[in-house]
Structure formats: structure tokens, C-alpha cells
PDB file of C-alpha atoms in Angstrom:
ATOM      1  CA  MET R 292       0.014   0.066   0.186  1.00 85.00           C
ATOM      2  CA  LEU R 293       2.705   2.401   0.878  1.00 92.00           C
ATOM      3  CA  ARG R 294       4.636   1.529  -2.462  1.00 92.00           C
ATOM      4  CA  ALA R 295       1.475   1.996  -4.385  1.00 92.00           C
ATOM      5  CA  CYS R 296       1.202   5.549  -2.440  1.00 95.00           C
ATOM      6  CA  TYR R 297       4.700   6.364  -3.375  1.00 96.00           C
ATOM      7  CA  ASP R 298       3.995   5.705  -7.086  1.00 95.00           C
ATOM      8  CA  LEU R 299       1.124   7.989  -7.175  1.00 96.00           C
ATOM      9  CA  LEU R 300       2.984  10.966  -5.502  1.00 97.00           C
ATOM     10  CA  LYS R 301       4.711  13.524  -7.679  1.00 97.00           C
ATOM     11  CA  PRO R 302       8.634  13.964  -7.002  1.00 97.00           C
ATOM     12  CA  GLY R 303       8.495  16.041  -3.689  1.00 97.00           C
ATOM     13  CA  GLY R 304       5.006  15.039  -2.854  1.00 97.00           C
ATOM     14  CA  ARG R 305       4.177  14.326   0.612  1.00 98.00           C
ATOM     15  CA  ILE R 306       2.450  11.458   2.518  1.00 98.00           C
ATOM     16  CA  VAL R 307       0.795  11.878   6.073  1.00 98.00           C
ATOM     17  CA  LEU R 308      -0.880   8.997   7.861  1.00 96.00           C
ATOM     18  CA  THR R 309      -2.211   7.921  11.212  1.00 95.00           C
ATOM     19  CA  SER R 310      -2.085   4.434  12.487  1.00 92.00           C
ATOM     20  CA  ILE R 311      -3.104   2.488  15.496  1.00 92.00           C
ATOM     21  CA  PHE R 312      -0.853  -0.262  16.599  1.00 90.00           C
ATOM     22  CA  VAL R 313       0.163  -2.620  19.321  1.00 89.00           C
ATOM     23  CA  ALA R 314       2.939  -1.696  21.592  1.00 90.00           C
ATOM     24  CA  PRO R 315       6.051  -3.656  21.017  1.00 86.00           C
ATOM     25  CA  ASP R 316       6.352  -4.536  24.454  1.00 88.00           C
ATOM     26  CA  ALA R 317       2.878  -6.066  24.676  1.00 89.00           C
ATOM     27  CA  THR R 318       2.369  -9.606  26.009  1.00 90.00           C
ATOM     28  CA  GLU R 319       1.084 -12.207  23.890  1.00 88.00           C
ATOM     29  CA  ALA R 320      -2.231 -12.050  25.853  1.00 90.00           C
ATOM     30  CA  GLN R 321      -2.396  -8.389  25.414  1.00 89.00           C
ATOM     31  CA  TYR R 322      -1.632  -8.901  21.755  1.00 87.00           C
ATOM     32  CA  ARG R 323      -4.513 -11.277  21.294  1.00 86.00           C
ATOM     33  CA  ARG R 324      -7.024  -8.744  23.189  1.00 88.00           C
ATOM     34  CA  ALA R 325      -5.821  -5.956  20.812  1.00 87.00           C
ATOM     35  CA  ILE R 326      -6.567  -7.833  17.919  1.00 84.00           C
ATOM     36  CA  ALA R 327      -9.886  -8.990  19.105  1.00 84.00           C
ATOM     37  CA  ALA R 328     -10.793  -5.371  19.773  1.00 83.00           C
ATOM     38  CA  ARG R 329      -9.310  -3.726  16.687  1.00 79.00           C
ATOM     39  CA  GLY R 330      -8.547  -6.425  14.030  1.00 71.00           C
ATOM     40  CA  ARG R 331      -5.148  -7.034  12.748  1.00 64.00           C
ATOM     41  CA  GLY R 332      -2.916  -3.960  12.818  1.00 59.00           C
ATOM     42  CA  SER R 333       0.051  -3.150  10.840  1.00 51.00           C
ATOM     43  CA  GLY R 334       2.898  -3.617  13.592  1.00 57.00           C
ATOM     44  CA  SER R 335       4.802  -1.143  15.710  1.00 57.00           C
ATOM     45  CA  ARG R 336       5.796   2.364  15.097  1.00 57.00           C
ATOM     46  CA  ARG R 337       9.174   1.276  14.141  1.00 61.00           C
ATOM     47  CA  GLU R 338       7.852  -1.032  11.701  1.00 84.00           C
ATOM     48  CA  ILE R 339       5.707   1.689   9.970  1.00 88.00           C
ATOM     49  CA  THR R 340       8.652   4.238   9.681  1.00 91.00           C
ATOM     50  CA  GLY R 341      10.380   1.174   8.417  1.00 92.00           C
ATOM     51  CA  LEU R 342       7.777   0.536   5.713  1.00 92.00           C
ATOM     52  CA  LEU R 343       7.926   4.058   4.715  1.00 95.00           C
ATOM     53  CA  THR R 344      11.677   4.091   4.411  1.00 96.00           C
ATOM     54  CA  ALA R 345      11.564   0.664   2.680  1.00 96.00           C
ATOM     55  CA  ALA R 346       9.041   2.147  -0.001  1.00 96.00           C
ATOM     56  CA  GLY R 347      11.389   4.983  -1.059  1.00 97.00           C
ATOM     57  CA  PHE R 348      10.285   7.962   1.031  1.00 98.00           C
ATOM     58  CA  GLU R 349      12.697  10.113   2.878  1.00 97.00           C
ATOM     59  CA  GLY R 350      12.351  12.536   5.732  1.00 97.00           C
ATOM     60  CA  VAL R 351      10.488   9.879   7.629  1.00 97.00           C
ATOM     61  CA  HIS R 352       9.032  11.169  10.774  1.00 96.00           C
ATOM     62  CA  ALA R 353       6.730   9.745  13.775  1.00 95.00           C
ATOM     63  CA  ARG R 354       4.783  11.258  16.560  1.00 96.00           C
ATOM     64  CA  ASP R 355       3.001   9.513  19.225  1.00 95.00           C
ATOM     65  CA  VAL R 356      -0.752  10.856  19.460  1.00 96.00           C
ATOM     66  CA  SER R 357      -1.817   8.144  22.060  1.00 95.00           C
ATOM     67  CA  ARG R 358      -2.764  10.616  24.636  1.00 95.00           C
ATOM     68  CA  ALA R 359      -5.267  12.158  22.250  1.00 96.00           C
ATOM     69  CA  PHE R 360      -6.440   8.768  21.137  1.00 95.00           C
ATOM     70  CA  ALA R 361      -7.215   8.066  24.757  1.00 96.00           C
ATOM     71  CA  ARG R 362      -9.265  11.388  24.963  1.00 96.00           C
ATOM     72  CA  SER R 363     -11.264  10.418  21.817  1.00 95.00           C
ATOM     73  CA  SER R 364     -11.815   6.912  22.716  1.00 95.00           C
ATOM     74  CA  ARG R 365     -13.214   7.933  26.196  1.00 95.00           C
ATOM     75  CA  ALA R 366     -15.468  10.564  24.598  1.00 95.00           C
ATOM     76  CA  PHE R 367     -16.660   8.153  22.032  1.00 94.00           C
ATOM     77  CA  TYR R 368     -17.456   5.585  24.752  1.00 94.00           C
ATOM     78  CA  GLU R 369     -19.117   7.646  27.090  1.00 96.00           C
ATOM     79  CA  THR R 370     -21.067   9.820  24.605  1.00 96.00           C
ATOM     80  CA  ALA R 371     -22.254   6.615  22.778  1.00 94.00           C
ATOM     81  CA  SER R 372     -23.314   5.228  26.392  1.00 95.00           C
ATOM     82  CA  ARG R 373     -25.431   8.179  26.975  1.00 96.00           C
ATOM     83  CA  TYR R 374     -27.133   8.020  23.711  1.00 95.00           C
ATOM     84  CA  ALA R 375     -27.593   4.278  23.942  1.00 95.00           C
ATOM     85  CA  GLU R 376     -31.161   4.111  23.336  1.00 94.00           C
ATOM     86  CA  GLU R 377     -31.120   6.530  20.227  1.00 93.00           C
ATOM     87  CA  LEU R 378     -27.885   4.655  18.814  1.00 92.00           C
ATOM     88  CA  ARG R 379     -29.584   1.201  19.314  1.00 92.00           C
ATOM     89  CA  GLU R 380     -32.410   2.191  17.166  1.00 90.00           C
ATOM     90  CA  SER R 381     -30.383   3.713  14.616  1.00 86.00           C
ATOM     91  CA  TRP R 382     -27.469   0.957  14.156  1.00 84.00           C
ATOM     92  CA  GLY R 383     -29.455  -2.065  15.377  1.00 88.00           C
ATOM     93  CA  THR R 384     -28.868  -3.819  18.860  1.00 91.00           C
ATOM     94  CA  GLU R 385     -26.067  -6.000  17.340  1.00 90.00           C
ATOM     95  CA  THR R 386     -23.993  -3.120  15.883  1.00 87.00           C
ATOM     96  CA  PHE R 387     -24.526  -1.069  18.639  1.00 91.00           C
ATOM     97  CA  GLU R 388     -23.249  -3.574  21.227  1.00 92.00           C
ATOM     98  CA  ASP R 389     -20.327  -4.695  18.908  1.00 90.00           C
ATOM     99  CA  ARG R 390     -19.353  -1.135  18.589  1.00 89.00           C
ATOM    100  CA  LEU R 391     -19.530   0.100  22.158  1.00 92.00           C
ATOM    101  CA  GLY R 392     -17.758  -3.337  23.308  1.00 92.00           C
ATOM    102  CA  SER R 393     -15.154  -2.738  20.939  1.00 90.00           C
ATOM    103  CA  GLY R 394     -14.853   0.909  22.010  1.00 91.00           C
ATOM    104  CA  ARG R 395     -14.750  -0.038  25.852  1.00 93.00           C
ATOM    105  CA  ALA R 396     -11.961  -2.604  24.831  1.00 93.00           C
ATOM    106  CA  THR R 397     -10.066  -0.220  22.692  1.00 92.00           C
ATOM    107  CA  LEU R 398     -10.108   2.330  25.799  1.00 94.00           C
ATOM    108  CA  GLU R 399      -8.834  -0.032  28.400  1.00 94.00           C
ATOM    109  CA  LEU R 400      -6.121  -1.159  25.975  1.00 94.00           C
ATOM    110  CA  ILE R 401      -4.914   2.479  25.563  1.00 95.00           C
ATOM    111  CA  GLU R 402      -4.918   3.070  29.257  1.00 94.00           C
ATOM    112  CA  GLU R 403      -2.905  -0.031  29.821  1.00 94.00           C
ATOM    113  CA  GLY R 404      -0.345   1.286  26.913  1.00 94.00           C
ATOM    114  CA  VAL R 405      -1.039  -1.789  24.963  1.00 93.00           C
ATOM    115  CA  LEU R 406      -2.735   0.169  21.947  1.00 92.00           C
ATOM    116  CA  LYS R 407      -0.807   3.203  20.497  1.00 93.00           C
ATOM    117  CA  ARG R 408      -1.669   5.727  17.727  1.00 94.00           C
ATOM    118  CA  GLY R 409       1.018   7.490  15.583  1.00 94.00           C
ATOM    119  CA  LEU R 410       0.918  10.091  13.066  1.00 96.00           C
ATOM    120  CA  PHE R 411       3.638   9.743  10.362  1.00 96.00           C
ATOM    121  CA  TRP R 412       4.977  12.015   7.516  1.00 98.00           C
ATOM    122  CA  ALA R 413       7.364  11.498   4.869  1.00 98.00           C
ATOM    123  CA  ARG R 414       8.288  12.925   1.390  1.00 97.00           C
ATOM    124  CA  LYS R 415       8.976  11.555  -1.931  1.00 97.00           C
ATOM    125  CA  PRO R 416      12.563  12.379  -3.177  1.00 96.00           C
ATOM    126  CA  GLY R 417      12.652  14.817  -5.799  1.00 90.00           C
ATOM    127  CA  ARG R 418      11.863  18.469  -6.611  1.00 80.00           C
ATOM    128  CA  VAL R 419       8.435  19.764  -5.986  1.00 74.00           C
ATOM    129  CA  SER R 420       6.670  21.074  -9.091  1.00 66.00           C
ATOM    130  CA  SER R 421       3.621  23.223  -8.881  1.00 56.00           C
ATOM    131  CA  SER R 422       0.112  21.700 -10.104  1.00 54.00           C
ATOM    132  CA  LYS R 423      -0.850  24.909 -11.637  1.00 48.00           C
ATOM    133  CA  GLY R 424      -1.452  24.550 -15.316  1.00 36.00           C
ATOM    134  CA  ALA R 425      -1.783  20.581 -15.163  1.00 37.00           C
ATOM    135  CA  ARG R 426      -4.736  19.181 -17.001  1.00 38.00           C
ATOM    136  CA  PRO R 427      -7.654  18.278 -14.530  1.00 35.00           C
ATOM    137  CA  ARG R 428      -7.602  14.742 -15.974  1.00 40.00           C
ATOM    138  CA  ASP R 429      -4.064  14.159 -14.642  1.00 42.00           C
ATOM    139  CA  ALA R 430      -5.483  12.874 -11.345  1.00 46.00           C
ATOM    140  CA  ALA R 431      -8.549  10.932 -12.892  1.00 45.00           C
ATOM    141  CA  PRO R 432      -8.929   7.390 -12.350  1.00 46.00           C
ATOM    142  CA  ARG R 433      -7.737   5.224 -15.151  1.00 45.00           C
ATOM    143  CA  GLY R 434     -10.536   4.547 -17.343  1.00 41.00           C
ATOM    144  CA  SER R 435     -12.946   7.125 -15.876  1.00 39.00           C
ATOM    145  CA  ARG R 436     -14.294  10.329 -17.171  1.00 35.00           C
ATOM    146  CA  GLY R 437     -13.433  12.449 -14.420  1.00 34.00           C
ATOM    147  CA  GLY R 438     -15.547  11.689 -11.357  1.00 34.00           C
ATOM    148  CA  ARG R 439     -19.101  12.549 -10.818  1.00 32.00           C
ATOM    149  CA  ARG R 440     -21.346  15.414  -9.993  1.00 30.00           C
TER     150      ARG R 440
ATOM    151  CA  MET Y 211     -15.710  -4.731 -16.720  1.00 41.00           C
ATOM    152  CA  VAL Y 212     -16.692  -6.239 -13.245  1.00 44.00           C
ATOM    153  CA  LYS Y 213     -14.249  -5.783 -10.681  1.00 54.00           C
ATOM    154  CA  ARG Y 214     -13.865  -8.641  -8.066  1.00 57.00           C
ATOM    155  CA  HIS Y 215     -12.736  -7.634  -4.826  1.00 63.00           C
ATOM    156  CA  SER Y 216     -10.210  -9.327  -2.634  1.00 66.00           C
ATOM    157  CA  VAL Y 217     -11.216 -11.293   0.420  1.00 64.00           C
ATOM    158  CA  GLU Y 218      -9.614  -8.527   2.570  1.00 63.00           C
ATOM    159  CA  GLU Y 219     -11.521  -5.735   0.572  1.00 64.00           C
ATOM    160  CA  ALA Y 220     -14.863  -7.856   1.141  1.00 65.00           C
ATOM    161  CA  ARG Y 221     -14.363  -7.941   4.791  1.00 64.00           C
ATOM    162  CA  THR Y 222     -13.729  -4.284   4.756  1.00 63.00           C
ATOM    163  CA  ILE Y 223     -16.923  -3.641   2.729  1.00 63.00           C
ATOM    164  CA  GLU Y 224     -18.884  -6.035   4.870  1.00 63.00           C
ATOM    165  CA  ARG Y 225     -17.563  -4.509   8.210  1.00 62.00           C
ATOM    166  CA  PHE Y 226     -18.619  -0.971   7.288  1.00 62.00           C
ATOM    167  CA  LYS Y 227     -21.836  -1.516   5.354  1.00 61.00           C
ATOM    168  CA  ASP Y 228     -24.222  -1.126   8.295  1.00 60.00           C
ATOM    169  CA  ARG Y 229     -22.144   1.508   9.669  1.00 60.00           C
ATOM    170  CA  TYR Y 230     -22.758   4.149   6.767  1.00 63.00           C
ATOM    171  CA  ALA Y 231     -26.137   2.874   6.081  1.00 59.00           C
ATOM    172  CA  ARG Y 232     -27.712   4.672   8.715  1.00 59.00           C
ATOM    173  CA  ALA Y 233     -25.291   7.415   9.395  1.00 59.00           C
ATOM    174  CA  GLY Y 234     -26.023  11.062  10.289  1.00 76.00           C
ATOM    175  CA  THR Y 235     -28.236  10.842  13.116  1.00 86.00           C
ATOM    176  CA  ARG Y 236     -28.517  13.414  16.165  1.00 90.00           C
ATOM    177  CA  ALA Y 237     -26.996  10.791  18.425  1.00 91.00           C
ATOM    178  CA  GLU Y 238     -24.185   9.897  15.793  1.00 90.00           C
ATOM    179  CA  ARG Y 239     -23.437  13.786  15.521  1.00 91.00           C
ATOM    180  CA  ALA Y 240     -23.187  14.083  19.305  1.00 93.00           C
ATOM    181  CA  VAL Y 241     -20.853  11.083  19.447  1.00 92.00           C
ATOM    182  CA  GLU Y 242     -18.472  12.668  16.580  1.00 91.00           C
ATOM    183  CA  LYS Y 243     -18.384  16.138  18.042  1.00 92.00           C
ATOM    184  CA  ALA Y 244     -17.472  14.724  21.506  1.00 93.00           C
ATOM    185  CA  ALA Y 245     -14.808  12.218  20.005  1.00 92.00           C
ATOM    186  CA  ILE Y 246     -13.063  14.622  17.553  1.00 91.00           C
ATOM    187  CA  GLY Y 247     -14.361  18.242  18.405  1.00 90.00           C
ATOM    188  CA  ALA Y 248     -16.628  18.790  15.344  1.00 87.00           C
ATOM    189  CA  ASN Y 249     -19.068  17.284  12.719  1.00 88.00           C
ATOM    190  CA  VAL Y 250     -17.157  16.953   9.893  1.00 87.00           C
ATOM    191  CA  GLY Y 251     -18.067  13.482   8.583  1.00 82.00           C
ATOM    192  CA  SER Y 252     -15.783  11.581  10.679  1.00 83.00           C
ATOM    193  CA  ASN Y 253     -16.175   8.057  12.414  1.00 80.00           C
ATOM    194  CA  GLY Y 254     -12.642   7.693  13.634  1.00 88.00           C
ATOM    195  CA  TYR Y 255     -10.194   9.295  16.213  1.00 92.00           C
ATOM    196  CA  THR Y 256      -8.642  12.169  14.138  1.00 95.00           C
ATOM    197  CA  THR Y 257      -9.452  15.316  15.727  1.00 96.00           C
ATOM    198  CA  ILE Y 258      -9.825  18.673  14.162  1.00 96.00           C
ATOM    199  CA  GLU Y 259      -6.408  19.714  15.577  1.00 96.00           C
ATOM    200  CA  GLN Y 260      -4.896  16.482  14.186  1.00 97.00           C
ATOM    201  CA  ALA Y 261      -6.447  17.385  10.703  1.00 97.00           C
ATOM    202  CA  ASP Y 262      -4.954  20.715  10.753  1.00 97.00           C
ATOM    203  CA  LYS Y 263      -1.778  19.385  11.634  1.00 97.00           C
ATOM    204  CA  ILE Y 264      -2.057  16.759   8.485  1.00 98.00           C
ATOM    205  CA  GLY Y 265      -2.800  19.834   6.239  1.00 97.00           C
ATOM    206  CA  ARG Y 266       0.340  21.612   7.575  1.00 98.00           C
ATOM    207  CA  LEU Y 267       2.499  18.533   7.149  1.00 98.00           C
ATOM    208  CA  ALA Y 268       1.112  17.910   3.837  1.00 97.00           C
ATOM    209  CA  GLY Y 269       2.005  21.562   2.501  1.00 97.00           C
ATOM    210  CA  LEU Y 270      -1.649  21.773   1.300  1.00 97.00           C
ATOM    211  CA  ARG Y 271      -2.687  24.882  -0.621  1.00 96.00           C
ATOM    212  CA  ARG Y 272      -4.843  26.137  -3.549  1.00 96.00           C
ATOM    213  CA  GLY Y 273      -3.919  24.348  -6.733  1.00 95.00           C
ATOM    214  CA  MET Y 274      -2.626  21.206  -5.083  1.00 97.00           C
ATOM    215  CA  ARG Y 275      -4.067  17.636  -5.555  1.00 97.00           C
ATOM    216  CA  LEU Y 276      -4.615  15.584  -2.474  1.00 98.00           C
ATOM    217  CA  LEU Y 277      -5.648  11.834  -2.317  1.00 97.00           C
ATOM    218  CA  ASP Y 278      -7.824  10.706   0.775  1.00 96.00           C
ATOM    219  CA  ILE Y 279      -7.441   7.164   0.823  1.00 95.00           C
ATOM    220  CA  GLY Y 280     -10.190   5.252   3.103  1.00 92.00           C
ATOM    221  CA  CYS Y 281     -12.143   8.419   3.255  1.00 91.00           C
ATOM    222  CA  GLY Y 282     -15.295   7.086   4.693  1.00 89.00           C
ATOM    223  CA  ARG Y 283     -17.955  10.042   4.855  1.00 90.00           C
ATOM    224  CA  GLY Y 284     -15.332  12.360   3.547  1.00 93.00           C
ATOM    225  CA  TYR Y 285     -12.991  13.244   6.583  1.00 94.00           C
ATOM    226  CA  PRO Y 286     -10.454  14.509   6.731  1.00 96.00           C
ATOM    227  CA  GLY Y 287     -10.124  15.053   2.863  1.00 96.00           C
ATOM    228  CA  LEU Y 288     -13.155  17.377   2.246  1.00 96.00           C
ATOM    229  CA  TYR Y 289     -12.224  19.138   5.523  1.00 96.00           C
ATOM    230  CA  LEU Y 290      -8.829  19.935   4.319  1.00 97.00           C
ATOM    231  CA  ALA Y 291     -10.203  20.925   0.669  1.00 97.00           C
ATOM    232  CA  ARG Y 292     -12.296  23.573   2.416  1.00 95.00           C
ATOM    233  CA  LYS Y 293      -9.531  24.613   4.705  1.00 95.00           C
ATOM    234  CA  THR Y 294      -6.778  25.026   2.211  1.00 96.00           C
ATOM    235  CA  GLY Y 295      -8.286  25.367  -1.338  1.00 96.00           C
ATOM    236  CA  CYS Y 296      -6.670  22.370  -2.604  1.00 97.00           C
ATOM    237  CA  SER Y 297      -8.510  19.697  -4.654  1.00 97.00           C
ATOM    238  CA  VAL Y 298      -9.172  16.343  -3.263  1.00 97.00           C
ATOM    239  CA  VAL Y 299      -9.837  12.769  -4.747  1.00 97.00           C
ATOM    240  CA  GLU Y 300     -11.955  10.752  -2.009  1.00 95.00           C
ATOM    241  CA  SER Y 301     -11.446   7.143  -2.055  1.00 94.00           C
ATOM    242  CA  ASP Y 302     -12.955   4.204  -0.281  1.00 92.00           C
ATOM    243  CA  LEU Y 303     -14.431   0.710  -0.691  1.00 89.00           C
ATOM    244  CA  PRO Y 304     -18.063   0.917   0.747  1.00 87.00           C
ATOM    245  CA  LEU Y 305     -20.378   2.498  -1.596  1.00 89.00           C
ATOM    246  CA  ALA Y 306     -22.573   3.819   1.180  1.00 87.00           C
ATOM    247  CA  SER Y 307     -19.622   5.889   2.811  1.00 87.00           C
ATOM    248  CA  VAL Y 308     -18.685   7.512  -0.764  1.00 91.00           C
ATOM    249  CA  ARG Y 309     -22.122   8.198  -1.405  1.00 91.00           C
ATOM    250  CA  LEU Y 310     -22.173  10.234   2.064  1.00 90.00           C
ATOM    251  CA  ALA Y 311     -18.942  11.806   1.170  1.00 93.00           C
ATOM    252  CA  VAL Y 312     -20.642  13.083  -2.296  1.00 94.00           C
ATOM    253  CA  ARG Y 313     -23.579  14.747  -0.362  1.00 92.00           C
ATOM    254  CA  ARG Y 314     -21.046  16.117   2.287  1.00 91.00           C
ATOM    255  CA  ALA Y 315     -19.173  17.817  -0.601  1.00 93.00           C
ATOM    256  CA  GLU Y 316     -22.191  19.238  -2.288  1.00 93.00           C
ATOM    257  CA  ARG Y 317     -23.503  20.552   1.226  1.00 91.00           C
ATOM    258  CA  GLN Y 318     -20.070  22.174   2.190  1.00 87.00           C
ATOM    259  CA  ARG Y 319     -19.651  23.593  -1.629  1.00 86.00           C
ATOM    260  CA  THR Y 320     -16.545  21.777  -2.265  1.00 86.00           C
ATOM    261  CA  ALA Y 321     -18.174  19.503  -4.723  1.00 81.00           C
ATOM    262  CA  GLY Y 322     -16.388  21.476  -7.601  1.00 90.00           C
ATOM    263  CA  ARG Y 323     -12.772  20.560  -6.273  1.00 94.00           C
ATOM    264  CA  ALA Y 324     -13.573  16.946  -5.298  1.00 96.00           C
ATOM    265  CA  ARG Y 325     -13.731  13.541  -7.033  1.00 95.00           C
ATOM    266  CA  PHE Y 326     -15.051  10.264  -5.643  1.00 96.00           C
ATOM    267  CA  VAL Y 327     -13.776   6.800  -6.312  1.00 94.00           C
ATOM    268  CA  LEU Y 328     -14.566   3.513  -5.292  1.00 92.00           C
ATOM    269  CA  SER Y 329     -11.240   1.960  -4.822  1.00 87.00           C
ATOM    270  CA  SER Y 330      -8.937  -0.240  -2.621  1.00 79.00           C
ATOM    271  CA  ALA Y 331      -5.866   1.257  -0.817  1.00 76.00           C
ATOM    272  CA  VAL Y 332      -3.750  -1.498  -2.300  1.00 77.00           C
ATOM    273  CA  TYR Y 333      -4.611  -1.145  -5.886  1.00 78.00           C
ATOM    274  CA  PRO Y 334      -5.237   2.488  -6.678  1.00 82.00           C
ATOM    275  CA  PRO Y 335      -6.593   3.310 -10.169  1.00 88.00           C
ATOM    276  CA  PHE Y 336      -4.658   6.289 -10.802  1.00 92.00           C
ATOM    277  CA  ARG Y 337      -1.780   7.279 -13.068  1.00 93.00           C
ATOM    278  CA  PRO Y 338       1.544   7.590 -11.218  1.00 95.00           C
ATOM    279  CA  GLY Y 339       2.715  10.985 -10.165  1.00 96.00           C
ATOM    280  CA  SER Y 340      -0.853  12.246 -10.016  1.00 95.00           C
ATOM    281  CA  PHE Y 341      -0.965  13.628  -6.338  1.00 97.00           C
ATOM    282  CA  ASP Y 342       0.949  16.444  -4.540  1.00 98.00           C
ATOM    283  CA  ALA Y 343      -0.120  14.795  -1.158  1.00 98.00           C
ATOM    284  CA  ILE Y 344      -1.748  11.568   0.139  1.00 97.00           C
ATOM    285  CA  VAL Y 345      -3.570  11.130   3.599  1.00 97.00           C
ATOM    286  CA  HIS Y 346      -4.869   8.099   5.111  1.00 93.00           C
ATOM    287  CA  THR Y 347      -6.175   8.070   8.663  1.00 92.00           C
ATOM    288  CA  ASP Y 348      -6.058   4.532  10.422  1.00 89.00           C
ATOM    289  CA  VAL Y 349      -6.429   2.750   7.118  1.00 83.00           C
ATOM    290  CA  MET Y 350      -3.522   0.444   7.976  1.00 68.00           C
ATOM    291  CA  CYS Y 351      -5.029  -0.746  11.254  1.00 55.00           C
TER     292      CYS Y 351
END
């Protein structure tokens, strides 16, 4: 996926991404709980910066944004609990219970230091060129007629 | 041409199908605002402050072309297009989510600078060198 992003960028283009991952020092049991709560992740912060470098990017940076992740997760869980009746009706009971359960598990794992979230950014080597004057269809998907409206 | 989805892509579509089918209630807006600080079409953890930082790190400005992979209901791509004046291609797999992103773009009057594509993150259907910047928020987890 990161290699595909590299190819899609112009020289000097930038990639910025966030990713949730399991802390490298998590125990096997914690890792299994994290996978159960969030699905399979992409590995540690070091692995993601390594993947960016391996894809050809330079100027790779990472910042831990786990504290904000904890605040957002807590706000999600508490507010969803407060609006339980409406959300059950809107999402259906099964989906509501799944999402709330996942939210609770996610919050617990963040507070235990098992789940982390990082902000990553990097640049494709080469000189930045302006997009001005480029034809609009340059960014159109292959085989498309240029989006919909 | 009929495109077949991979097992992983099919799982993603199934996982988010219900989430987007009934999006936008009063309760959902309350949850979104509490979690990220605004109602901008998010169902994740990227706060408004983080979206602004992403825009700065990506160096976005008018005339630039941004690809938002796994855009969901259009965040942060449409938000960044509105804030910075860049154009954006919003891409995701579930049709329901992309439809919501289209509606959001029309509401916030960024539709003229936004395009929408049903596409996976692994095999994006664009020409090489098409974009000045790419963002994706928690698509890899």
C-alpha cells in the first residue's frame, strides 16, 4: 500500500498518515486482546517508519498521539453510552453492542499502554513542482471520465 | 468490466456496510463532536487539531491535488479541501460511505474541487505521479 502511494505521488510529494498499532512490548495475551478489539494491525511504530523508508520515502517522521487517542476513545465510549437508546435504534442492537464493546476494549487497551496511535509523515524524493497548469484529468482514475457530479 | 474484490476488501465492505447505511443521526453527531471536536463526517479518532496538522505537514494549498485513501464519509479530505483550497480525490471501498462523502461535498460547496472513487488502498486506479499529497487516517489498522 505504501509503495502504491509512493508511485502515485509527484516527486517531492508528501504522505501523512495515522495508524493504530500494538505496543512492541505487549505480552502475547495483550496482543490477542488488541487483535480481538481492533482487528489485525500493521505492527509497531518502528515497523511503520521502516515500511515508509522501504517504500522509498525520505524525511520519515513519527509522533506519538496516543494521549489524544485516549481522549477521543473515552469521549466516544461515554457519549455513545449516553445515547444508547437512540444509537440502538439507529444502528441495530447487534451493531451497537459490537461497537460499544469494541470501544470499551479499545479504551482499556490504550490506558494499559497496549494500543498506541501514531502520526507519520514523509516525502517522496525529488523536486516539488507546482500543479498549476496541469490538466484536471491528470488525477482522474484510469478509465474514468473524470468523477461524478 | 466487473471488478472482483479480494477477501480483505470484501471484509472491509461488509464491516462498514451497516455503519454507513444509517449515518447522520442526532446521536451520531453528538458522538462525533465529543470524540473529535466537530461534525465533519468523521467516524474515527482524528481530531480537528490533528486534521489541521495533517494539512500543514502535507503542505496543502490552493492548486494542489490531494488523495484521501479510506475517506469514509469524507474526512479529513473534504475538510482539508475546504480549509486549504486544494482539490481532493476521495477514495474508499464501501459505496454507502462514498455516497455520504459526495453529499457532504455538495453541502459544504467543495464538490467542484472533489472527485470520488470506489477503490482499494492497495490497487488505486490512478496514473503514477498524479498527486501532490496523500493522507490516510487509520487505514492500516
